[in-house]
Coordinates of C-alpha atoms in Angstrom, one line a residue:
M1394 CA -0.2 7.3 7.2
S1395 CA 0.0 4.0 5.9
L1396 CA 2.6 2.2 5.2
L1397 CA 0.9 3.5 0.8
H1398 CA 4.2 4.8 0.9
R1399 CA 6.3 1.6 2.1
C1400 CA 4.0 -1.7 2.2
L1401 CA 3.2 0.5 -2.2
P1402 CA 7.0 0.0 -2.8
L1403 CA 8.1 2.0 -5.5
V1404 CA 8.4 -0.6 -8.4
L1405 CA 8.7 1.9 -11.1
G1406 CA 8.2 -0.1 -15.0
I1407 CA 11.1 -0.4 -16.7
A1408 CA 11.5 3.3 -18.1
L1409 CA 14.0 2.0 -21.6
G1410 CA 11.7 0.3 -23.9
I1411 CA 13.7 -3.1 -24.4
G1412 CA 13.5 -2.9 -27.3
Q1413 CA 14.6 -0.3 -28.3
M1414 CA 17.8 -0.7 -26.4
A1415 CA 21.2 -1.1 -28.0
P1416 CA 23.0 -4.1 -28.8
A1417 CA 25.8 -4.5 -26.2
A1418 CA 29.4 -2.9 -28.1
E1419 CA 31.6 -6.5 -29.1
S1420 CA 35.3 -5.9 -29.7
A1421 CA 36.0 -6.7 -33.4
R1422 CA 36.1 -9.9 -34.9
V1423 CA 36.8 -11.1 -38.1
V1424 CA 34.6 -12.9 -40.3
P1425 CA 35.4 -15.0 -43.6
P1426 CA 34.1 -12.0 -46.3
E1427 CA 31.0 -14.3 -47.4
V1428 CA 29.3 -13.9 -43.9
A1429 CA 30.5 -10.1 -43.2
D1430 CA 28.4 -9.9 -46.9
L1431 CA 24.9 -11.7 -45.3
L1432 CA 25.7 -10.0 -42.7
T1433 CA 26.0 -6.7 -44.0
K1434 CA 22.7 -7.5 -45.7
A1435 CA 20.6 -9.1 -42.4
A1436 CA 21.0 -5.9 -40.9
Q1437 CA 19.9 -3.3 -44.6
A1438 CA 16.7 -5.9 -44.9
A1439 CA 13.6 -5.6 -43.2
P1440 CA 13.6 -8.4 -40.0
A1441 CA 11.3 -11.0 -41.1
D1442 CA 13.3 -10.4 -44.7
A1443 CA 16.7 -10.4 -42.6
V1444 CA 15.2 -13.4 -40.1
A1445 CA 14.6 -15.4 -44.3
L1446 CA 18.3 -13.9 -45.6
L1447 CA 19.5 -16.2 -42.3
D1448 CA 17.9 -18.6 -42.5
A1449 CA 19.6 -19.4 -46.1
W1450 CA 23.4 -19.7 -44.7
K1451 CA 24.7 -22.7 -45.0
G1452 CA 28.7 -22.3 -44.0
E1453 CA 30.1 -23.4 -41.4
P1454 CA 28.0 -22.3 -38.0
Q1455 CA 28.7 -18.6 -37.4
A1456 CA 28.2 -17.3 -33.4
L1457 CA 28.1 -13.2 -35.3
V1458 CA 24.7 -14.9 -37.8
L1459 CA 23.2 -17.0 -35.0
L1460 CA 23.3 -13.8 -33.1
A1461 CA 22.1 -11.1 -35.5
R1462 CA 18.8 -14.1 -36.5
G1463 CA 18.6 -14.0 -33.1
Q1464 CA 18.1 -10.3 -32.4
A1465 CA 16.7 -10.1 -35.8
R1466 CA 13.6 -12.7 -34.3
W1467 CA 12.8 -10.5 -31.6
R1468 CA 12.7 -7.4 -33.9
V1469 CA 9.4 -9.4 -36.0
A1470 CA 8.3 -10.2 -32.0
Q1471 CA 8.3 -6.3 -31.7
A1472 CA 6.8 -4.8 -34.5
G1473 CA 4.0 -7.3 -33.8
E1474 CA 4.9 -9.9 -36.3
R1475 CA 5.0 -12.9 -33.9
K1476 CA 4.6 -16.1 -35.0
P1477 CA 4.3 -19.0 -33.3
G1478 CA 7.7 -20.5 -31.5
E1479 CA 9.4 -16.8 -32.8
L1480 CA 10.3 -16.0 -29.3
T1481 CA 12.1 -19.4 -28.2
A1482 CA 13.7 -19.1 -31.3
A1483 CA 15.5 -16.0 -30.4
A1484 CA 16.7 -17.9 -27.4
G1485 CA 17.6 -20.4 -28.7
D1486 CA 19.7 -18.6 -31.2
F1487 CA 21.9 -16.6 -28.7
T1488 CA 22.5 -19.6 -26.8
A1489 CA 23.8 -21.3 -29.2
A1490 CA 26.1 -17.5 -30.3
L1491 CA 27.0 -18.2 -26.8
N1492 CA 28.4 -21.1 -27.6
L1493 CA 30.4 -20.7 -29.5
D1494 CA 31.3 -17.7 -28.2
P1495 CA 30.7 -17.3 -24.4
S1496 CA 32.9 -13.4 -24.8
L1497 CA 29.5 -12.5 -26.9
R1498 CA 27.9 -9.9 -24.6
S1499 CA 25.3 -9.1 -27.1
A1500 CA 23.7 -12.2 -27.3
H1501 CA 23.4 -12.1 -23.3
L1502 CA 22.1 -9.1 -24.1
G1503 CA 19.0 -10.7 -26.1
L1504 CA 18.6 -12.9 -23.7
A1505 CA 17.5 -10.2 -21.1
Q1506 CA 15.3 -8.6 -23.0
L1507 CA 13.6 -11.9 -23.8
A1508 CA 13.2 -12.6 -20.0
A1509 CA 12.1 -9.5 -19.4
A1510 CA 9.8 -9.8 -21.8
R1511 CA 8.1 -13.1 -20.3
D1512 CA 8.7 -11.5 -17.4
D1513 CA 11.0 -13.2 -16.0
W1514 CA 13.5 -10.5 -13.9
S1515 CA 15.6 -12.5 -12.3
A1516 CA 16.8 -13.7 -15.9
A1517 CA 16.8 -10.9 -17.6
T1518 CA 19.0 -9.3 -14.2
R1519 CA 21.6 -12.2 -14.4
E1520 CA 21.4 -11.6 -18.7
A1521 CA 22.0 -8.2 -18.2
A1522 CA 24.5 -8.5 -15.8
A1523 CA 26.2 -10.4 -18.3
A1524 CA 25.6 -7.9 -21.0
Q1525 CA 27.4 -5.4 -19.6
D1526 CA 31.1 -3.5 -20.0
S1527 CA 32.0 -3.4 -16.2
E1528 CA 35.3 -1.4 -17.8
S1529 CA 32.6 0.6 -20.1
P1530 CA 29.2 0.1 -18.8
D1531 CA 26.2 1.3 -21.2
K1532 CA 23.7 4.2 -19.4
A1533 CA 20.2 2.1 -21.0
L1534 CA 22.5 -1.3 -19.6
T1535 CA 22.8 -0.1 -16.7
V1536 CA 19.0 1.4 -15.9
F1537 CA 17.8 -1.6 -16.8
L1538 CA 19.9 -3.9 -15.2
A1539 CA 19.4 -1.0 -11.8
Q1540 CA 15.2 -1.7 -12.8
A1541 CA 15.0 -5.3 -14.1
A1542 CA 16.4 -6.7 -10.2
L1543 CA 14.4 -3.8 -8.6
R1544 CA 11.2 -6.3 -10.3
A1545 CA 13.3 -9.5 -9.3
G1546 CA 12.8 -8.3 -5.8
D1547 CA 16.7 -8.1 -5.8
W1548 CA 16.4 -5.4 -3.7
R1549 CA 21.0 -5.4 -2.7
L1550 CA 21.9 -5.5 -6.5
A1551 CA 19.3 -2.8 -7.3
S1552 CA 21.2 -0.4 -4.6
L1553 CA 24.7 -1.4 -6.1
A1554 CA 23.4 -1.2 -9.6
A1555 CA 22.3 1.5 -9.3
Q1556 CA 24.9 3.9 -7.0
Q1557 CA 27.4 2.5 -9.1
G1558 CA 24.9 3.4 -12.2
I1559 CA 24.9 7.1 -10.7
L1560 CA 28.4 7.5 -10.2
R1561 CA 28.8 6.9 -13.9
F1562 CA 25.7 8.8 -15.1
P1563 CA 25.0 11.5 -11.7
D1564 CA 21.9 12.7 -14.6
E1565 CA 19.6 9.6 -14.5
A1566 CA 17.1 9.9 -12.9
A1567 CA 15.8 6.2 -13.7
L1568 CA 18.7 5.4 -11.6
R1569 CA 18.6 7.3 -8.7
R1570 CA 14.6 6.2 -9.6
V1571 CA 15.7 2.9 -8.3
E1572 CA 17.7 4.6 -5.7
L1573 CA 14.3 6.0 -4.3
S1574 CA 12.8 2.4 -4.6
V1575 CA 15.3 0.5 -2.8
L1576 CA 15.4 3.5 0.5
V1577 CA 11.3 3.3 0.9
H1578 CA 12.2 -0.6 0.5
A1579 CA 14.5 -0.9 3.4
G1580 CA 12.5 2.6 5.0
R1581 CA 15.3 4.9 5.2
A1582 CA 13.0 7.5 5.6
E1583 CA 15.2 10.3 6.3
D1584 CA 17.5 9.3 3.7
A1585 CA 14.6 8.8 0.9
R1586 CA 13.4 12.8 1.3
Q1587 CA 17.0 13.3 0.4
A1588 CA 17.2 10.9 -2.9
V1589 CA 13.2 12.7 -4.0
L1590 CA 13.9 16.0 -3.1
A1591 CA 16.6 16.0 -5.3
L1592 CA 14.4 14.4 -8.1
L1593 CA 11.6 16.7 -7.6
A1594 CA 14.0 19.4 -8.3
R1595 CA 13.5 18.2 -11.8
Q1596 CA 10.3 17.3 -11.8
P1597 CA 7.8 19.0 -9.6
Q1598 CA 5.1 17.8 -11.9
D1599 CA 5.8 14.7 -11.1
G1600 CA 3.0 13.4 -8.1
E1601 CA 4.9 10.1 -7.0
L1602 CA 7.3 11.7 -6.2
W1603 CA 5.1 14.6 -4.2
Q1604 CA 3.7 11.2 -2.5
H1605 CA 7.0 9.7 -1.2
L1606 CA 8.2 13.1 -0.1
A1607 CA 4.3 12.9 1.9
W1608 CA 6.0 9.4 3.7
A1609 CA 9.5 10.0 3.7
A1610 CA 7.8 13.7 5.3
H1611 CA 5.7 11.9 7.4
E1612 CA 8.2 9.5 9.2
T1613 CA 10.6 12.3 9.9
R1614 CA 7.7 13.6 11.9
R1615 CA 7.9 17.1 9.4
D1616 CA 4.7 17.3 9.2
D1617 CA 3.6 20.1 7.8
E1618 CA 5.4 19.6 5.1
A1619 CA 3.8 15.6 4.7
L1620 CA 0.5 17.7 4.4
G1621 CA 1.5 20.2 2.0
A1622 CA 3.0 17.1 -0.1
L1623 CA -0.1 15.6 -0.1
E1624 CA -2.0 18.4 -1.1
L1625 CA -0.1 19.0 -4.5
V1626 CA -0.3 15.6 -5.3
L1627 CA -3.4 16.4 -5.2
A1628 CA -3.9 19.5 -7.0
L1629 CA -1.6 18.0 -10.0
D1630 CA -4.8 15.2 -10.3
P1631 CA -7.7 16.9 -8.9
G1632 CA -10.3 14.0 -10.0
N1633 CA -8.2 10.8 -8.6
R1634 CA -10.0 9.6 -6.0
K1635 CA -7.3 8.1 -4.1
H1636 CA -5.7 11.0 -3.9
R1637 CA -8.5 12.9 -2.3
R1638 CA -9.1 10.8 0.5
Q1639 CA -5.4 9.8 1.3
L1640 CA -5.4 13.7 2.2
A1641 CA -8.7 13.8 4.4
E1642 CA -7.0 10.5 6.5
A1643 CA -3.5 13.1 6.3
Q1644 CA -5.9 16.4 7.5
L1645 CA -8.3 14.7 9.8
G1646 CA -4.6 13.1 11.5
Q1647 CA -3.7 16.4 12.4
G1648 CA -6.3 17.6 13.3
L1649 CA -8.3 20.1 10.1
P1650 CA -11.8 18.4 10.4
Q1651 CA -12.7 21.0 8.8
A1652 CA -10.1 21.3 5.9
A1653 CA -10.6 17.4 5.9
L1654 CA -14.8 17.6 5.9
A1655 CA -14.2 20.2 2.6
T1656 CA -11.7 17.6 1.0
V1657 CA -13.5 14.0 1.1
R1658 CA -17.2 15.7 1.2
P1659 CA -16.5 15.2 -2.9
L1660 CA -16.5 11.7 -3.1
V1661 CA -19.6 10.7 0.0
N1662 CA -21.5 12.3 -1.9
D1663 CA -21.8 10.4 -4.9
P1664 CA -24.5 8.8 -4.9
A1665 CA -23.1 5.7 -5.9
T1666 CA -20.6 5.3 -3.1
T1667 CA -21.1 2.0 -1.4
D1668 CA -17.7 2.0 0.7
E1669 CA -17.7 1.1 4.7
A1670 CA -14.9 3.0 5.0
L1671 CA -15.3 6.3 3.4
V1672 CA -18.2 6.9 4.2
L1673 CA -16.9 5.9 8.3
L1674 CA -14.3 8.7 7.4
A1675 CA -16.7 11.1 5.7
S1676 CA -18.8 10.6 9.0
R1677 CA -15.9 11.7 11.2
C1678 CA -15.2 14.1 9.2
A1679 CA -18.0 16.1 9.3
A1680 CA -18.6 15.0 13.3
E1681 CA -15.5 16.5 14.2
A1682 CA -16.3 19.6 12.5
G1683 CA -19.1 19.4 14.2
D1684 CA -21.6 19.0 11.4
L1685 CA -23.3 15.8 13.1
A1686 CA -26.0 16.4 11.1
Q1687 CA -24.6 15.9 8.1
A1688 CA -22.6 13.1 9.9
R1689 CA -25.7 10.8 10.4
A1690 CA -27.4 12.1 7.4
W1691 CA -24.2 10.4 5.9
L1692 CA -24.7 7.4 8.0
A1693 CA -27.9 7.3 7.5
G1694 CA -27.3 7.1 3.1
V1695 CA -26.4 3.7 3.1
P1696 CA -29.1 0.9 3.2
A1697 CA -30.1 -0.7 5.2
E1698 CA -29.4 -4.1 3.4
R1699 CA -25.7 -2.5 3.5
Q1700 CA -25.1 -1.2 6.9
T1701 CA -22.5 -2.8 8.8
R1702 CA -22.2 -2.9 12.1
H1703 CA -19.2 0.0 12.7
L1704 CA -22.1 2.1 9.6
R1705 CA -24.1 0.9 13.1
L1706 CA -21.8 1.8 15.9
A1707 CA -20.5 4.7 14.0
A1708 CA -24.5 6.4 13.6
A1709 CA -25.9 4.6 17.9
R1710 CA -22.6 6.9 19.1
Y1711 CA -22.8 10.3 17.0
A1712 CA -26.9 10.5 18.0
V1713 CA -25.6 10.5 21.9
Q1714 CA -23.5 13.8 20.8
A1715 CA -26.4 14.8 19.1
G1716 CA -29.1 13.6 22.0
D1717 CA -30.7 11.6 20.7
A1718 CA -31.3 9.4 22.9
V1719 CA -34.3 7.5 21.1
A1720 CA -32.1 6.7 18.0
A1721 CA -29.0 5.5 19.8
T1722 CA -30.9 3.9 21.3
A1723 CA -33.2 1.8 18.3
T1724 CA -29.6 1.6 15.7
L1725 CA -28.0 -0.8 19.1
D1726 CA -31.4 -2.7 19.6
T1727 CA -31.0 -3.6 16.0
L1728 CA -27.2 -4.8 16.9
I1729 CA -28.2 -6.9 19.8
G1730 CA -30.9 -7.7 18.2
A1731 CA -28.6 -9.6 15.5
G1732 CA -26.5 -11.4 18.3
E1733 CA -24.1 -8.3 19.0
A1734 CA -22.5 -10.1 21.4
D1735 CA -19.4 -7.5 22.8
P1736 CA -18.9 -6.8 25.9
A1737 CA -18.6 -3.1 25.7
V1738 CA -20.7 -2.0 23.2
L1739 CA -23.7 -4.8 26.1
T1740 CA -22.2 -1.9 28.1
W1741 CA -22.5 1.3 26.5
A1742 CA -26.7 0.1 25.6
A1743 CA -27.1 -1.1 29.3
S1744 CA -25.9 1.8 30.5
L1745 CA -27.8 4.0 27.9
A1746 CA -31.0 2.3 29.4
E1747 CA -30.5 3.2 32.7
S1748 CA -29.6 6.9 31.4
T1749 CA -33.4 6.6 29.7
G1750 CA -35.7 5.4 32.0
A1751 CA -35.6 1.2 31.6
P1752 CA -33.7 0.1 34.3
A1753 CA -35.7 -3.6 33.5
R1754 CA -33.7 -3.4 29.8
A1755 CA -30.5 -1.7 31.3
E1756 CA -30.1 -4.6 33.8
A1757 CA -31.2 -6.9 32.0
L1758 CA -28.0 -5.9 29.6
Y1759 CA -25.3 -5.5 31.4
L1760 CA -25.7 -9.2 32.8
R1761 CA -26.0 -10.0 29.8
A1762 CA -22.6 -7.7 29.6
I1763 CA -21.3 -10.0 32.2
Q1764 CA -22.0 -13.3 31.2
A1765 CA -20.7 -12.5 27.4
D1766 CA -17.1 -12.2 29.1
P1767 CA -16.9 -13.5 32.5
G1768 CA -13.2 -13.4 33.0
A1769 CA -12.1 -9.4 32.3
N1770 CA -14.8 -7.6 32.0
G1771 CA -14.8 -5.2 34.7
P1772 CA -16.6 -1.8 33.4
A1773 CA -20.3 -3.6 33.1
S1774 CA -19.9 -5.2 36.8
L1775 CA -18.7 -1.7 38.5
R1776 CA -22.1 -0.1 36.3
L1777 CA -23.9 -3.3 37.5
A1778 CA -22.7 -2.6 41.0
A1779 CA -23.5 0.7 40.9
F1780 CA -26.7 0.7 39.5
Y1781 CA -27.9 -1.3 42.3
L1782 CA -26.0 0.3 44.9
A1783 CA -29.0 3.2 43.8
R1784 CA -31.6 1.7 44.1
Q1785 CA -30.9 0.1 47.4
R1786 CA -31.1 -3.4 46.2
G1787 CA -26.9 -3.6 49.2
D1788 CA -26.7 -7.2 48.2
E1789 CA -26.9 -7.9 44.9
A1790 CA -24.2 -5.3 44.5
R1791 CA -22.3 -6.7 46.8
T1792 CA -22.7 -10.0 45.7
V1793 CA -21.7 -8.6 41.9
L1794 CA -19.3 -6.5 44.0
A1795 CA -17.7 -10.1 45.5
T1796 CA -17.6 -12.2 43.2
Y1797 CA -16.3 -9.3 40.0
L1798 CA -12.6 -9.4 43.1
V1799 CA -12.4 -13.0 43.0
R1800 CA -11.2 -11.9 39.6
K1801 CA -9.4 -9.2 40.2
P1802 CA -8.2 -8.1 43.6
D1803 CA -6.6 -5.5 43.2
D1804 CA -9.3 -3.0 41.4
V1805 CA -9.6 0.5 43.2
Q1806 CA -12.9 0.6 41.6
A1807 CA -14.7 -1.9 42.8
K1808 CA -13.2 -1.8 46.5
A1809 CA -14.5 1.7 46.7
L1810 CA -17.7 0.5 45.8
L1811 CA -17.4 -1.9 48.6
A1812 CA -16.4 -0.1 50.9
Q1813 CA -19.8 2.1 49.5
W1814 CA -22.3 -0.7 50.2
N1815 CA -20.5 -1.7 53.7
R1816 CA -20.8 2.2 55.5
G1817 CA -24.2 2.9 54.4
L1818 CA -26.4 0.7 52.1
S1819 CA -25.9 -3.1 54.5
P1820 CA -29.3 -4.7 55.0
R1821 CA -30.0 -3.9 59.5

C-alpha cells in the first residue's frame, strides 16, 4: 500500500468558515459617548452602510472605530461586494487599530482572516495565535489556529494547538482530525490508528477516516483490518475509481486474485480506459486468478500506438504462460526491433528462440545480450555456454565460460559448466 496514506498528509479544509468566526472577546473599554453611538449604529447597519458611517468619523483616531471599519470591510468582501482595494483597506484598518491599542485581539483575528483569504497560512497562524486568549481560549479560534498551522506546514504548532485544544474541548472533532493529520505525517501508525478509531466511533460514514484506518492497519500489520477498511471506503463511494483501484491492489497483494479481478473489472471494461498501470493491474489480477485469456485480451485491447514496453512484456509473459510461444516470440521481436537493450529481455527472447527450434536466432540474441552488459550479464553467458555444450561446440563454450569467469571467478554454476566441458566435451 502506498503512502497514499502518508504522502497524502491529511490537509483538512478549514472546517469552520473563517467569515463566520466570532470576534475574539475583548475586555471592556471606555469610549466617548459619540464613539459608542457611532459603533452602535454601525453594528446595526448593513456592512457597506457601516463602512460609510465609520468613514464619516472626523474625531480623534479611535482603535475601536478602526477595528469596526475593518470588520465591516471584511463583511462586505464576504458578501461578494468586494471593491478594488477593500481587503487591503481592511488590513490597514486592523493594523492601525493595533498601533493605537496593541492589546486589541479582535484586530489580530481580522488580520488572520485576511491572511487566510489570500492563502498566507503562516501569517494566519501568527495572527490567530495573537488573537487567542490564553486564559480563556475560544473554541472556534482554537480550531482555526490548529488548522492554519496545518496548512502552513507547521506540524509542531499544529500538534500543540490540537492537543491543548482537545484537553479543553474534548468533543471537538475538528481538533482530533488535526491531531490525526499530524500523526499520519509523522508516520506514527499505532497512535494514528487509535485516533482514527475514536473518530470513526462518532463518524462511521466518513470514507476519508476509513482510508486512514486502512493505512494505519497496514502499517501495523493488521492486514485483514486494512482490507476491511478499504472495502468500506468503496462501499461508501462505489463510483469512486481511485478507491476501487486501491482495493483491487490490496486484494491482489493479500493473495486474493479472484476478489481483485471482480473489483477491478468494472474499471478496465470501460472502453475509454487508456491508463497503462490500470491495464497492467487488471491483467495481472486476471492472470493470477487463472484467467489468462482475459489477461491477454485486456492487453491486446490497447491500440498498437499506445502499446508501451511494459504492456508488451506483460503480453509476452502471459503468452508464454498460456503456451503460445508464437505470440510471445512475435511480441518480443517487436520490442527488439524497436531497440530493446535490456540483457534480461534479450536473454529471455534467446531462450524462447532456442526452445522453439530457432538456434541461429537464439545464438545471436545471447551474444547481443552479453554485448549489452558485458560486465555483469551472467545469465546470458551461462545460457550461451550451455547452448554450445548441447551442440558439441566445446571450444566456444570454454571461451565463453573462461571470459565470464575472469569477471566472476566465484560463480559456482559457471565452474560446473566448465568442469562438464573438461569431462566430456574437450576436442581430441
